[in-house]
Every structure is written in structure tokens, then in C-alpha cells.
Amino acid sequence: QKEVEQNSGPLSVPEGAIASLNCTYSDRVSQSFFWYRQYSGKSPELIMSIYSNGDKEDGRFTAQLNKASQYVSLLIRDSQPSDSATYLCAVRARAAGNKLTFGGGTRVLVKP
Amino acid sequence: DADVTQTPRNRITKTGKRIMLECSQTKGHDRMYWYRQDPGLGLQLIYYSFDVKDINKGEISDGYSVSRQAQAKFSLSLESAIPNQTALYFCATSDRQSTSTDTQYFGPGTRLTVL
């Protein structure tokens, strides 16, 4: 079992709809959770971080964390074609020396 | 100017050649990382350094070595390149002062092809 798992997609959503991305992790002592956006051939760019259970909203993005279920999600509201990218989930556990472990990413396609 | 730079941006080399990828940062961060990314896959950690005298192996260090020449510079070497090291390589930095967040900032990447 991978430490951080994501559905590879592609997740196809119409413009203006909500895109819902999921990520599960195996290490129960994980403390910090990140969502990165990566356009094809470009470097990852941090879009959200979340550290406690519940929801965190930033503009059109909402991250949701449920530590009991070892699950973190990202919602993209009012999806735009410019949101078409791969979204990487990353998890940090202090026991792992503060290193980040990345999932394989979910490719999102927003169709006009 | 970019905060994290990588050179070269693209490199084609032959099997058995030695190659060095360089990373420089102006963010003043003490932590630096090297990752590789294969098509359709996430990032795999090769090596990381929490300060100039602290270097650690990551998940996939075999076939690679690193050098932390200064706080701002972290180089990755392939002593004898092989085709399955063809990948996109990213350098990243983070700040010890923000250990609660440990946000990592990535360079633009180096696309390496080993023939």
C-alpha cells in the first residue's frame, strides 16, 4: 500500500462545476497536509495547507481533513479551464523527519 | 529573479556519463531537497539537507550523490547515468523557522534524458 494515495484521473468537470479530489494516507501520525497544483512540465505550486480536522477555505479552494479516517480532500468551486492541471497531495509526519510524502497526483480537466 | 533556480533546464546525456544538476536559492532557507518525477507519477525524494553539515538519503538515493556547497547551493550528481534515470528533477527549499508549516518551494525543474 502506498503511503499517500490519489486517484490518477483524469477527473473531467464542466466549467463552473465543483471538482472534488480525494487523498488517503497510511501514517496515522501525519500532522500536516498540502495540496500542490502542477501544470504540465512545470514545477509544483502550493495552493492549500491544512493542519487540523475540518474545512479550510481559500478563495475557490476548500481543503477538508479527517484524521480519524486518514482522509484529506480538495474542492475547487466554479472550476475554470485554467484549473486544468495535476493536483498533488502531500503529507508530512514529524516522525518521518519532517519530510513530505507525495501522492501520485490527480489530473483534472475542466471543459469549457 | 526566481527564488529557486536550477541549471541546466534540459540535458541529454549518454549512458555511463557523469552529470551534475545544480540548485541555487535566494530565499535564505536552510533546508533543501532533490526530487525526481517520472511521467504520471508523484515526486520521489532522492536526498535532503537540513543544513550545510546535514545530508540525508531519501526514498531513492541509489545511483545519486549530493553536495551542499553552501546554504544556498545544493547539487545532485549522477556518477554513471543510466536510461532509467531519465526523469524530471526538482529542487525544493523550506525554512526551519516555519517547522509547523514546512512549506516547500520548488525550482523550475531539470528535464534529464539518458540515452
mmCIF file with all atom_site columns, C-alpha atoms in Angstrom:
data_model
loop_
_atom_site.group_PDB
_atom_site.id
_atom_site.type_symbol
_atom_site.label_atom_id
_atom_site.label_alt_id
_atom_site.label_comp_id
_atom_site.label_asym_id
_atom_site.label_entity_id
_atom_site.label_seq_id
_atom_site.pdbx_PDB_ins_code
_atom_site.Cartn_x
_atom_site.Cartn_y
_atom_site.Cartn_z
_atom_site.occupancy
_atom_site.B_iso_or_equiv
_atom_site.pdbx_formal_charge
_atom_site.auth_seq_id
_atom_site.auth_comp_id
_atom_site.auth_asym_id
_atom_site.auth_atom_id
_atom_site.pdbx_PDB_model_num
ATOM 1   C CA . GLN A 1 1   ? 0.000   0.000  0.000   1.00 0.00 ? 1   GLN A CA 1
ATOM 2   C CA . LYS A 1 2   ? 1.308   3.425  -0.946  1.00 0.00 ? 2   LYS A CA 1
ATOM 3   C CA . GLU A 1 3   ? 1.740   5.885  1.890   1.00 0.00 ? 3   GLU A CA 1
ATOM 4   C CA . VAL A 1 4   ? -0.292  8.558  0.099   1.00 0.00 ? 4   VAL A CA 1
ATOM 5   C CA . GLU A 1 5   ? -2.868  7.531  -2.474  1.00 0.00 ? 5   GLU A CA 1
ATOM 6   C CA . GLN A 1 6   ? -4.786  9.527  -5.044  1.00 0.00 ? 6   GLN A CA 1
ATOM 7   C CA . ASN A 1 7   ? -6.962  8.591  -7.977  1.00 0.00 ? 7   ASN A CA 1
ATOM 8   C CA . SER A 1 8   ? -4.866  9.348  -11.045 1.00 0.00 ? 8   SER A CA 1
ATOM 9   C CA . GLY A 1 9   ? -7.871  10.545 -13.085 1.00 0.00 ? 9   GLY A CA 1
ATOM 10  C CA . PRO A 1 10  ? -8.395  12.262 -15.353 1.00 0.00 ? 10  PRO A CA 1
ATOM 11  C CA . LEU A 1 11  ? -11.224 13.940 -13.491 1.00 0.00 ? 11  LEU A CA 1
ATOM 12  C CA . SER A 1 12  ? -13.280 15.717 -16.103 1.00 0.00 ? 12  SER A CA 1
ATOM 13  C CA . VAL A 1 13  ? -15.559 18.532 -14.935 1.00 0.00 ? 13  VAL A CA 1
ATOM 14  C CA . PRO A 1 14  ? -17.547 21.130 -16.865 1.00 0.00 ? 14  PRO A CA 1
ATOM 15  C CA . GLU A 1 15  ? -16.630 24.770 -16.461 1.00 0.00 ? 15  GLU A CA 1
ATOM 16  C CA . GLY A 1 16  ? -18.373 26.285 -13.447 1.00 0.00 ? 16  GLY A CA 1
ATOM 17  C CA . ALA A 1 17  ? -18.851 22.958 -11.661 1.00 0.00 ? 17  ALA A CA 1
ATOM 18  C CA . ILE A 1 18  ? -17.214 21.713 -8.465  1.00 0.00 ? 18  ILE A CA 1
ATOM 19  C CA . ALA A 1 19  ? -14.180 19.451 -8.758  1.00 0.00 ? 19  ALA A CA 1
ATOM 20  C CA . SER A 1 20  ? -13.699 17.088 -5.825  1.00 0.00 ? 20  SER A CA 1
ATOM 21  C CA . LEU A 1 21  ? -10.307 15.469 -5.273  1.00 0.00 ? 21  LEU A CA 1
ATOM 22  C CA . ASN A 1 22  ? -9.533  12.847 -2.660  1.00 0.00 ? 22  ASN A CA 1
ATOM 23  C CA . CYS A 1 23  ? -6.377  11.693 -0.921  1.00 0.00 ? 23  CYS A CA 1
ATOM 24  C CA . THR A 1 24  ? -5.855  8.970  1.675   1.00 0.00 ? 24  THR A CA 1
ATOM 25  C CA . TYR A 1 25  ? -2.745  8.389  3.757   1.00 0.00 ? 25  TYR A CA 1
ATOM 26  C CA . SER A 1 26  ? -1.500  5.468  5.790   1.00 0.00 ? 26  SER A CA 1
ATOM 27  C CA . ASP A 1 27  ? 0.604   7.065  8.553   1.00 0.00 ? 27  ASP A CA 1
ATOM 28  C CA . ARG A 1 28  ? -1.651  7.901  11.488  1.00 0.00 ? 28  ARG A CA 1
ATOM 29  C CA . VAL A 1 29  ? 0.866   10.332 12.998  1.00 0.00 ? 29  VAL A CA 1
ATOM 30  C CA . SER A 1 30  ? 0.797   12.563 9.932   1.00 0.00 ? 30  SER A CA 1
ATOM 31  C CA . GLN A 1 31  ? 0.455   16.162 11.006  1.00 0.00 ? 31  GLN A CA 1
ATOM 32  C CA . SER A 1 32  ? 0.493   18.465 8.011   1.00 0.00 ? 32  SER A CA 1
ATOM 33  C CA . PHE A 1 33  ? -1.269  18.168 4.710   1.00 0.00 ? 33  PHE A CA 1
ATOM 34  C CA . PHE A 1 34  ? -0.695  20.058 1.499   1.00 0.00 ? 34  PHE A CA 1
ATOM 35  C CA . TRP A 1 35  ? -2.225  20.384 -1.932  1.00 0.00 ? 35  TRP A CA 1
ATOM 36  C CA . TYR A 1 36  ? 0.053   21.374 -4.799  1.00 0.00 ? 36  TYR A CA 1
ATOM 37  C CA . ARG A 1 37  ? -1.014  22.241 -8.325  1.00 0.00 ? 37  ARG A CA 1
ATOM 38  C CA . GLN A 1 38  ? 1.291   21.277 -11.182 1.00 0.00 ? 38  GLN A CA 1
ATOM 39  C CA . TYR A 1 39  ? 0.811   22.344 -14.758 1.00 0.00 ? 39  TYR A CA 1
ATOM 40  C CA . SER A 1 40  ? 2.304   20.053 -17.387 1.00 0.00 ? 40  SER A CA 1
ATOM 41  C CA . GLY A 1 41  ? 6.083   20.385 -17.473 1.00 0.00 ? 41  GLY A CA 1
ATOM 42  C CA . LYS A 1 42  ? 6.088   22.952 -14.673 1.00 0.00 ? 42  LYS A CA 1
ATOM 43  C CA . SER A 1 43  ? 7.022   22.839 -11.001 1.00 0.00 ? 43  SER A CA 1
ATOM 44  C CA . PRO A 1 44  ? 4.508   22.157 -8.223  1.00 0.00 ? 44  PRO A CA 1
ATOM 45  C CA . GLU A 1 45  ? 2.918   25.218 -6.668  1.00 0.00 ? 45  GLU A CA 1
ATOM 46  C CA . LEU A 1 46  ? 1.391   25.188 -3.183  1.00 0.00 ? 46  LEU A CA 1
ATOM 47  C CA . ILE A 1 47  ? -2.290  26.091 -3.185  1.00 0.00 ? 47  ILE A CA 1
ATOM 48  C CA . MET A 1 48  ? -3.537  24.879 0.216   1.00 0.00 ? 48  MET A CA 1
ATOM 49  C CA . SER A 1 49  ? -2.238  23.588 3.515   1.00 0.00 ? 49  SER A CA 1
ATOM 50  C CA . ILE A 1 50  ? -4.288  22.188 6.391   1.00 0.00 ? 50  ILE A CA 1
ATOM 51  C CA . TYR A 1 51  ? -3.248  21.019 9.847   1.00 0.00 ? 51  TYR A CA 1
ATOM 52  C CA . SER A 1 52  ? -6.408  20.355 11.871  1.00 0.00 ? 52  SER A CA 1
ATOM 53  C CA . ASN A 1 53  ? -9.649  18.495 11.298  1.00 0.00 ? 53  ASN A CA 1
ATOM 54  C CA . GLY A 1 54  ? -12.372 20.318 9.438   1.00 0.00 ? 54  GLY A CA 1
ATOM 55  C CA . ASP A 1 55  ? -12.542 22.637 6.484   1.00 0.00 ? 55  ASP A CA 1
ATOM 56  C CA . LYS A 1 56  ? -10.233 25.395 5.368   1.00 0.00 ? 56  LYS A CA 1
ATOM 57  C CA . GLU A 1 57  ? -11.305 27.760 2.623   1.00 0.00 ? 57  GLU A CA 1
ATOM 58  C CA . ASP A 1 58  ? -9.152  29.983 0.426   1.00 0.00 ? 58  ASP A CA 1
ATOM 59  C CA . GLY A 1 59  ? -10.931 31.624 -2.458  1.00 0.00 ? 59  GLY A CA 1
ATOM 60  C CA . ARG A 1 60  ? -12.406 28.953 -4.703  1.00 0.00 ? 60  ARG A CA 1
ATOM 61  C CA . PHE A 1 61  ? -10.473 26.194 -2.919  1.00 0.00 ? 61  PHE A CA 1
ATOM 62  C CA . THR A 1 62  ? -11.575 24.272 0.165   1.00 0.00 ? 62  THR A CA 1
ATOM 63  C CA . ALA A 1 63  ? -9.449  21.643 1.867   1.00 0.00 ? 63  ALA A CA 1
ATOM 64  C CA . GLN A 1 64  ? -11.131 19.124 4.157   1.00 0.00 ? 64  GLN A CA 1
ATOM 65  C CA . LEU A 1 65  ? -9.263  16.979 6.673   1.00 0.00 ? 65  LEU A CA 1
ATOM 66  C CA . ASN A 1 66  ? -10.497 13.977 8.617   1.00 0.00 ? 66  ASN A CA 1
ATOM 67  C CA . LYS A 1 67  ? -7.634  12.488 10.623  1.00 0.00 ? 67  LYS A CA 1
ATOM 68  C CA . ALA A 1 68  ? -9.749  9.678  12.055  1.00 0.00 ? 68  ALA A CA 1
ATOM 69  C CA . SER A 1 69  ? -10.470 8.436  8.545   1.00 0.00 ? 69  SER A CA 1
ATOM 70  C CA . GLN A 1 70  ? -6.977  9.404  7.304   1.00 0.00 ? 70  GLN A CA 1
ATOM 71  C CA . TYR A 1 71  ? -8.519  11.352 4.500   1.00 0.00 ? 71  TYR A CA 1
ATOM 72  C CA . VAL A 1 72  ? -7.921  14.793 3.017   1.00 0.00 ? 72  VAL A CA 1
ATOM 73  C CA . SER A 1 73  ? -9.814  16.309 0.115   1.00 0.00 ? 73  SER A CA 1
ATOM 74  C CA . LEU A 1 74  ? -9.741  19.384 -2.074  1.00 0.00 ? 74  LEU A CA 1
ATOM 75  C CA . LEU A 1 75  ? -12.779 21.064 -3.560  1.00 0.00 ? 75  LEU A CA 1
ATOM 76  C CA . ILE A 1 76  ? -12.463 23.511 -6.427  1.00 0.00 ? 76  ILE A CA 1
ATOM 77  C CA . ARG A 1 77  ? -15.597 25.609 -6.834  1.00 0.00 ? 77  ARG A CA 1
ATOM 78  C CA . ASP A 1 78  ? -16.577 27.354 -10.055 1.00 0.00 ? 78  ASP A CA 1
ATOM 79  C CA . SER A 1 79  ? -13.938 25.378 -11.944 1.00 0.00 ? 79  SER A CA 1
ATOM 80  C CA . GLN A 1 80  ? -12.184 27.249 -14.734 1.00 0.00 ? 80  GLN A CA 1
ATOM 81  C CA . PRO A 1 81  ? -10.214 25.916 -17.719 1.00 0.00 ? 81  PRO A CA 1
ATOM 82  C CA . SER A 1 82  ? -7.121  27.388 -16.042 1.00 0.00 ? 82  SER A CA 1
ATOM 83  C CA . ASP A 1 83  ? -7.655  24.895 -13.197 1.00 0.00 ? 83  ASP A CA 1
ATOM 84  C CA . SER A 1 84  ? -6.787  22.069 -15.587 1.00 0.00 ? 84  SER A CA 1
ATOM 85  C CA . ALA A 1 85  ? -3.652  20.612 -14.045 1.00 0.00 ? 85  ALA A CA 1
ATOM 86  C CA . THR A 1 86  ? -2.405  17.765 -11.894 1.00 0.00 ? 86  THR A CA 1
ATOM 87  C CA . TYR A 1 87  ? -3.074  18.162 -8.181  1.00 0.00 ? 87  TYR A CA 1
ATOM 88  C CA . LEU A 1 88  ? -0.595  16.562 -5.812  1.00 0.00 ? 88  LEU A CA 1
ATOM 89  C CA . CYS A 1 89  ? -1.450  15.670 -2.237  1.00 0.00 ? 89  CYS A CA 1
ATOM 90  C CA . ALA A 1 90  ? 1.484   15.747 0.192   1.00 0.00 ? 90  ALA A CA 1
ATOM 91  C CA . VAL A 1 91  ? 1.680   14.627 3.796   1.00 0.00 ? 91  VAL A CA 1
ATOM 92  C CA . ARG A 1 92  ? 4.238   15.425 6.477   1.00 0.00 ? 92  ARG A CA 1
ATOM 93  C CA . ALA A 1 93  ? 4.848   13.430 9.632   1.00 0.00 ? 93  ALA A CA 1
ATOM 94  C CA . ARG A 1 94  ? 7.255   14.601 12.287  1.00 0.00 ? 94  ARG A CA 1
ATOM 95  C CA . ALA A 1 95  ? 8.340   11.002 12.810  1.00 0.00 ? 95  ALA A CA 1
ATOM 96  C CA . ALA A 1 96  ? 9.475   10.956 9.188   1.00 0.00 ? 96  ALA A CA 1
ATOM 97  C CA . GLY A 1 97  ? 11.942  13.758 9.814   1.00 0.00 ? 97  GLY A CA 1
ATOM 98  C CA . ASN A 1 98  ? 9.586   16.426 8.555   1.00 0.00 ? 98  ASN A CA 1
ATOM 99  C CA . LYS A 1 99  ? 9.854   15.123 5.015   1.00 0.00 ? 99  LYS A CA 1
ATOM 100 C CA . LEU A 1 100 ? 6.950   15.374 2.636   1.00 0.00 ? 100 LEU A CA 1
ATOM 101 C CA . THR A 1 101 ? 5.483   12.253 1.070   1.00 0.00 ? 101 THR A CA 1
ATOM 102 C CA . PHE A 1 102 ? 3.623   12.871 -2.175  1.00 0.00 ? 102 PHE A CA 1
ATOM 103 C CA . GLY A 1 103 ? 0.768   11.041 -3.779  1.00 0.00 ? 103 GLY A CA 1
ATOM 104 C CA . GLY A 1 104 ? 0.833   10.281 -7.488  1.00 0.00 ? 104 GLY A CA 1
ATOM 105 C CA . GLY A 1 105 ? -1.458  13.179 -8.319  1.00 0.00 ? 105 GLY A CA 1
ATOM 106 C CA . THR A 1 106 ? -4.909  13.576 -9.822  1.00 0.00 ? 106 THR A CA 1
ATOM 107 C CA . ARG A 1 107 ? -5.187  15.056 -13.277 1.00 0.00 ? 107 ARG A CA 1
ATOM 108 C CA . VAL A 1 108 ? -8.099  17.474 -13.614 1.00 0.00 ? 108 VAL A CA 1
ATOM 109 C CA . LEU A 1 109 ? -9.571  18.562 -16.939 1.00 0.00 ? 109 LEU A CA 1
ATOM 110 C CA . VAL A 1 110 ? -12.032 21.459 -16.938 1.00 0.00 ? 110 VAL A CA 1
ATOM 111 C CA . LYS A 1 111 ? -14.016 21.567 -20.148 1.00 0.00 ? 111 LYS A CA 1
ATOM 112 C CA . PRO A 1 112 ? -15.479 24.881 -21.395 1.00 0.00 ? 112 PRO A CA 1
ATOM 113 C CA . ASP B 2 1   ? 14.588  36.862 -10.375 1.00 0.00 ? 1   ASP B CA 1
ATOM 114 C CA . ALA B 2 2   ? 13.408  33.416 -9.381  1.00 0.00 ? 2   ALA B CA 1
ATOM 115 C CA . ASP B 2 3   ? 13.942  32.446 -5.753  1.00 0.00 ? 3   ASP B CA 1
ATOM 116 C CA . VAL B 2 4   ? 14.967  28.870 -6.609  1.00 0.00 ? 4   VAL B CA 1
ATOM 117 C CA . THR B 2 5   ? 16.944  28.269 -9.786  1.00 0.00 ? 5   THR B CA 1
ATOM 118 C CA . GLN B 2 6   ? 18.117  25.072 -11.404 1.00 0.00 ? 6   GLN B CA 1
ATOM 119 C CA . THR B 2 7   ? 20.752  24.523 -14.055 1.00 0.00 ? 7   THR B CA 1
ATOM 120 C CA . PRO B 2 8   ? 20.676  23.142 -16.630 1.00 0.00 ? 8   PRO B CA 1
ATOM 121 C CA . ARG B 2 9   ? 16.978  23.226 -17.509 1.00 0.00 ? 9   ARG B CA 1
ATOM 122 C CA . ASN B 2 10  ? 17.356  20.484 -20.084 1.00 0.00 ? 10  ASN B CA 1
ATOM 123 C CA . ARG B 2 11  ? 20.108  17.932 -20.553 1.00 0.00 ? 11  ARG B CA 1
ATOM 124 C CA . ILE B 2 12  ? 20.610  14.990 -22.831 1.00 0.00 ? 12  ILE B CA 1
ATOM 125 C CA . THR B 2 13  ? 23.436  12.654 -21.960 1.00 0.00 ? 13  THR B CA 1
ATOM 126 C CA . LYS B 2 14  ? 24.653  9.154  -22.688 1.00 0.00 ? 14  LYS B CA 1
ATOM 127 C CA . THR B 2 15  ? 24.723  6.059  -20.538 1.00 0.00 ? 15  THR B CA 1
ATOM 128 C CA . GLY B 2 16  ? 27.752  5.973  -18.276 1.00 0.00 ? 16  GLY B CA 1
ATOM 129 C CA . LYS B 2 17  ? 28.392  9.699  -18.265 1.00 0.00 ? 17  LYS B CA 1
ATOM 130 C CA . ARG B 2 18  ? 28.713  11.709 -15.069 1.00 0.00 ? 18  ARG B CA 1
ATOM 131 C CA . ILE B 2 19  ? 26.332  14.595 -14.775 1.00 0.00 ? 19  ILE B CA 1
ATOM 132 C CA . MET B 2 20  ? 25.689  17.269 -12.181 1.00 0.00 ? 20  MET B CA 1
ATOM 133 C CA . LEU B 2 21  ? 22.485  19.195 -11.631 1.00 0.00 ? 21  LEU B CA 1
ATOM 134 C CA . GLU B 2 22  ? 22.746  22.412 -9.674  1.00 0.00 ? 22  GLU B CA 1
ATOM 135 C CA . CYS B 2 23  ? 20.285  24.247 -7.471  1.00 0.00 ? 23  CYS B CA 1
ATOM 136 C CA . SER B 2 24  ? 20.625  27.727 -6.002  1.00 0.00 ? 24  SER B CA 1
ATOM 137 C CA . GLN B 2 25  ? 18.227  29.682 -3.823  1.00 0.00 ? 25  GLN B CA 1
ATOM 138 C CA . THR B 2 26  ? 17.933  33.239 -2.640  1.00 0.00 ? 26  THR B CA 1
ATOM 139 C CA . LYS B 2 27  ? 15.143  32.586 -0.132  1.00 0.00 ? 27  LYS B CA 1
ATOM 140 C CA . GLY B 2 28  ? 17.548  32.219 2.790   1.00 0.00 ? 28  GLY B CA 1
ATOM 141 C CA . HIS B 2 29  ? 16.121  28.800 3.612   1.00 0.00 ? 29  HIS B CA 1
ATOM 142 C CA . ASP B 2 30  ? 18.269  26.253 5.394   1.00 0.00 ? 30  ASP B CA 1
ATOM 143 C CA . ARG B 2 31  ? 16.541  23.116 4.115   1.00 0.00 ? 31  ARG B CA 1
ATOM 144 C CA . MET B 2 32  ? 16.961  21.852 0.571   1.00 0.00 ? 32  MET B CA 1
ATOM 145 C CA . TYR B 2 33  ? 15.668  18.788 -1.248  1.00 0.00 ? 33  TYR B CA 1
ATOM 146 C CA . TRP B 2 34  ? 16.073  16.897 -4.509  1.00 0.00 ? 34  TRP B CA 1
ATOM 147 C CA . TYR B 2 35  ? 13.133  15.043 -6.057  1.00 0.00 ? 35  TYR B CA 1
ATOM 148 C CA . ARG B 2 36  ? 12.587  13.138 -9.252  1.00 0.00 ? 36  ARG B CA 1
ATOM 149 C CA . GLN B 2 37  ? 9.311   12.847 -11.079 1.00 0.00 ? 37  GLN B CA 1
ATOM 150 C CA . ASP B 2 38  ? 8.525   10.199 -13.665 1.00 0.00 ? 38  ASP B CA 1
ATOM 151 C CA . PRO B 2 39  ? 5.652   10.636 -16.125 1.00 0.00 ? 39  PRO B CA 1
ATOM 152 C CA . GLY B 2 40  ? 2.307   10.214 -14.400 1.00 0.00 ? 40  GLY B CA 1
ATOM 153 C CA . LEU B 2 41  ? 3.897   9.748  -11.008 1.00 0.00 ? 41  LEU B CA 1
ATOM 154 C CA . GLY B 2 42  ? 4.282   11.930 -7.981  1.00 0.00 ? 42  GLY B CA 1
ATOM 155 C CA . LEU B 2 43  ? 7.522   13.224 -6.550  1.00 0.00 ? 43  LEU B CA 1
ATOM 156 C CA . GLN B 2 44  ? 10.057  10.859 -5.058  1.00 0.00 ? 44  GLN B CA 1
ATOM 157 C CA . LEU B 2 45  ? 12.628  12.197 -2.609  1.00 0.00 ? 45  LEU B CA 1
ATOM 158 C CA . ILE B 2 46  ? 16.259  11.488 -3.568  1.00 0.00 ? 46  ILE B CA 1
ATOM 159 C CA . TYR B 2 47  ? 18.232  13.409 -0.926  1.00 0.00 ? 47  TYR B CA 1
ATOM 160 C CA . TYR B 2 48  ? 17.592  16.184 1.523   1.00 0.00 ? 48  TYR B CA 1
ATOM 161 C CA . SER B 2 49  ? 19.703  18.509 3.620   1.00 0.00 ? 49  SER B CA 1
ATOM 162 C CA . PHE B 2 50  ? 18.569  20.380 6.712   1.00 0.00 ? 50  PHE B CA 1
ATOM 163 C CA . ASP B 2 51  ? 21.743  22.453 6.870   1.00 0.00 ? 51  ASP B CA 1
ATOM 164 C CA . VAL B 2 52  ? 25.206  22.521 5.313   1.00 0.00 ? 52  VAL B CA 1
ATOM 165 C CA . LYS B 2 53  ? 26.527  19.722 7.529   1.00 0.00 ? 53  LYS B CA 1
ATOM 166 C CA . ASP B 2 54  ? 23.383  17.581 7.466   1.00 0.00 ? 54  ASP B CA 1
ATOM 167 C CA . ILE B 2 55  ? 22.685  15.417 4.409   1.00 0.00 ? 55  ILE B CA 1
ATOM 168 C CA . ASN B 2 56  ? 20.261  12.516 4.368   1.00 0.00 ? 56  ASN B CA 1
ATOM 169 C CA . LYS B 2 57  ? 19.159  9.857  1.932   1.00 0.00 ? 57  LYS B CA 1
ATOM 170 C CA . GLY B 2 58  ? 15.604  9.860  0.687   1.00 0.00 ? 58  GLY B CA 1
ATOM 171 C CA . GLU B 2 59  ? 13.486  7.077  -0.811  1.00 0.00 ? 59  GLU B CA 1
ATOM 172 C CA . ILE B 2 60  ? 15.531  6.542  -3.975  1.00 0.00 ? 60  ILE B CA 1
ATOM 173 C CA . SER B 2 61  ? 19.138  7.603  -3.338  1.00 0.00 ? 61  SER B CA 1
ATOM 174 C CA . ASP B 2 62  ? 20.864  4.688  -5.116  1.00 0.00 ? 62  ASP B CA 1
ATOM 175 C CA . GLY B 2 63  ? 22.832  5.934  -8.126  1.00 0.00 ? 63  GLY B CA 1
ATOM 176 C CA . TYR B 2 64  ? 22.831  9.536  -6.888  1.00 0.00 ? 64  TYR B CA 1
ATOM 177 C CA . SER B 2 65  ? 25.045  11.676 -4.678  1.00 0.00 ? 65  SER B CA 1
ATOM 178 C CA . VAL B 2 66  ? 24.741  15.247 -3.434  1.00 0.00 ? 66  VAL B CA 1
ATOM 179 C CA . SER B 2 67  ? 26.865  18.106 -2.232  1.00 0.00 ? 67  SER B CA 1
ATOM 180 C CA . ARG B 2 68  ? 25.757  21.061 -0.117  1.00 0.00 ? 68  ARG B CA 1
ATOM 181 C CA . GLN B 2 69  ? 28.402  23.605 -1.014  1.00 0.00 ? 69  GLN B CA 1
ATOM 182 C CA . ALA B 2 70  ? 26.775  26.435 0.916   1.00 0.00 ? 70  ALA B CA 1
ATOM 183 C CA . GLN B 2 71  ? 23.445  27.224 2.494   1.00 0.00 ? 71  GLN B CA 1
ATOM 184 C CA . ALA B 2 72  ? 22.219  28.481 -0.862  1.00 0.00 ? 72  ALA B CA 1
ATOM 185 C CA . LYS B 2 73  ? 23.578  25.692 -3.094  1.00 0.00 ? 73  LYS B CA 1
ATOM 186 C CA . PHE B 2 74  ? 22.709  22.016 -3.327  1.00 0.00 ? 74  PHE B CA 1
ATOM 187 C CA . SER B 2 75  ? 23.994  19.870 -6.196  1.00 0.00 ? 75  SER B CA 1
ATOM 188 C CA . LEU B 2 76  ? 22.843  16.453 -7.362  1.00 0.00 ? 76  LEU B CA 1
ATOM 189 C CA . SER B 2 77  ? 25.233  14.132 -9.208  1.00 0.00 ? 77  SER B CA 1
ATOM 190 C CA . LEU B 2 78  ? 24.667  11.037 -11.258 1.00 0.00 ? 78  LEU B CA 1
ATOM 191 C CA . GLU B 2 79  ? 28.044  9.294  -11.214 1.00 0.00 ? 79  GLU B CA 1
ATOM 192 C CA . SER B 2 80  ? 27.234  6.959  -14.081 1.00 0.00 ? 80  SER B CA 1
ATOM 193 C CA . ALA B 2 81  ? 23.942  7.826  -15.726 1.00 0.00 ? 81  ALA B CA 1
ATOM 194 C CA . ILE B 2 82  ? 21.592  5.059  -16.856 1.00 0.00 ? 82  ILE B CA 1
ATOM 195 C CA . PRO B 2 83  ? 18.446  5.304  -19.027 1.00 0.00 ? 83  PRO B CA 1
ATOM 196 C CA . ASN B 2 84  ? 16.015  4.699  -16.171 1.00 0.00 ? 84  ASN B CA 1
ATOM 197 C CA . GLN B 2 85  ? 17.267  7.918  -14.578 1.00 0.00 ? 85  GLN B CA 1
ATOM 198 C CA . THR B 2 86  ? 15.524  9.781  -17.372 1.00 0.00 ? 86  THR B CA 1
ATOM 199 C CA . ALA B 2 87  ? 13.076  11.989 -15.491 1.00 0.00 ? 87  ALA B CA 1
ATOM 200 C CA . LEU B 2 88  ? 12.175  15.496 -14.407 1.00 0.00 ? 88  LEU B CA 1
ATOM 201 C CA . TYR B 2 89  ? 14.255  16.608 -11.427 1.00 0.00 ? 89  TYR B CA 1
ATOM 202 C CA . PHE B 2 90  ? 13.133  19.245 -8.968  1.00 0.00 ? 90  PHE B CA 1
ATOM 203 C CA . CYS B 2 91  ? 14.981  21.064 -6.252  1.00 0.00 ? 91  CYS B CA 1
ATOM 204 C CA . ALA B 2 92  ? 12.979  22.465 -3.339  1.00 0.00 ? 92  ALA B CA 1
ATOM 205 C CA . THR B 2 93  ? 13.640  24.554 -0.254  1.00 0.00 ? 93  THR B CA 1
ATOM 206 C CA . SER B 2 94  ? 11.931  25.129 3.069   1.00 0.00 ? 94  SER B CA 1
ATOM 207 C CA . ASP B 2 95  ? 12.531  27.182 6.170   1.00 0.00 ? 95  ASP B CA 1
ATOM 208 C CA . ARG B 2 96  ? 13.367  25.650 9.544   1.00 0.00 ? 96  ARG B CA 1
ATOM 209 C CA . GLN B 2 97  ? 11.845  28.704 11.194  1.00 0.00 ? 97  GLN B CA 1
ATOM 210 C CA . SER B 2 98  ? 8.434   27.591 9.977   1.00 0.00 ? 98  SER B CA 1
ATOM 211 C CA . THR B 2 99  ? 8.608   23.957 11.036  1.00 0.00 ? 99  THR B CA 1
ATOM 212 C CA . SER B 2 100 ? 4.910   23.944 11.784  1.00 0.00 ? 100 SER B CA 1
ATOM 213 C CA . THR B 2 101 ? 4.171   24.527 8.149   1.00 0.00 ? 101 THR B CA 1
ATOM 214 C CA . ASP B 2 102 ? 7.381   23.450 6.398   1.00 0.00 ? 102 ASP B CA 1
ATOM 215 C CA . THR B 2 103 ? 6.094   24.711 3.090   1.00 0.00 ? 103 THR B CA 1
ATOM 216 C CA . GLN B 2 104 ? 8.373   23.619 0.290   1.00 0.00 ? 104 GLN B CA 1
ATOM 217 C CA . TYR B 2 105 ? 9.105   25.907 -2.658  1.00 0.00 ? 105 TYR B CA 1
ATOM 218 C CA . PHE B 2 106 ? 10.141  24.286 -5.894  1.00 0.00 ? 106 PHE B CA 1
ATOM 219 C CA . GLY B 2 107 ? 12.575  25.258 -8.612  1.00 0.00 ? 107 GLY B CA 1
ATOM 220 C CA . PRO B 2 108 ? 11.576  25.133 -12.283 1.00 0.00 ? 108 PRO B CA 1
ATOM 221 C CA . GLY B 2 109 ? 12.948  21.632 -12.816 1.00 0.00 ? 109 GLY B CA 1
ATOM 222 C CA . THR B 2 110 ? 15.591  19.973 -14.968 1.00 0.00 ? 110 THR B CA 1
ATOM 223 C CA . ARG B 2 111 ? 14.492  17.597 -17.687 1.00 0.00 ? 111 ARG B CA 1
ATOM 224 C CA . LEU B 2 112 ? 17.154  14.899 -17.975 1.00 0.00 ? 112 LEU B CA 1
ATOM 225 C CA . THR B 2 113 ? 17.300  12.346 -20.774 1.00 0.00 ? 113 THR B CA 1
ATOM 226 C CA . VAL B 2 114 ? 19.793  9.487  -20.633 1.00 0.00 ? 114 VAL B CA 1
ATOM 227 C CA . LEU B 2 115 ? 20.264  7.720  -23.947 1.00 0.00 ? 115 LEU B CA 1
#
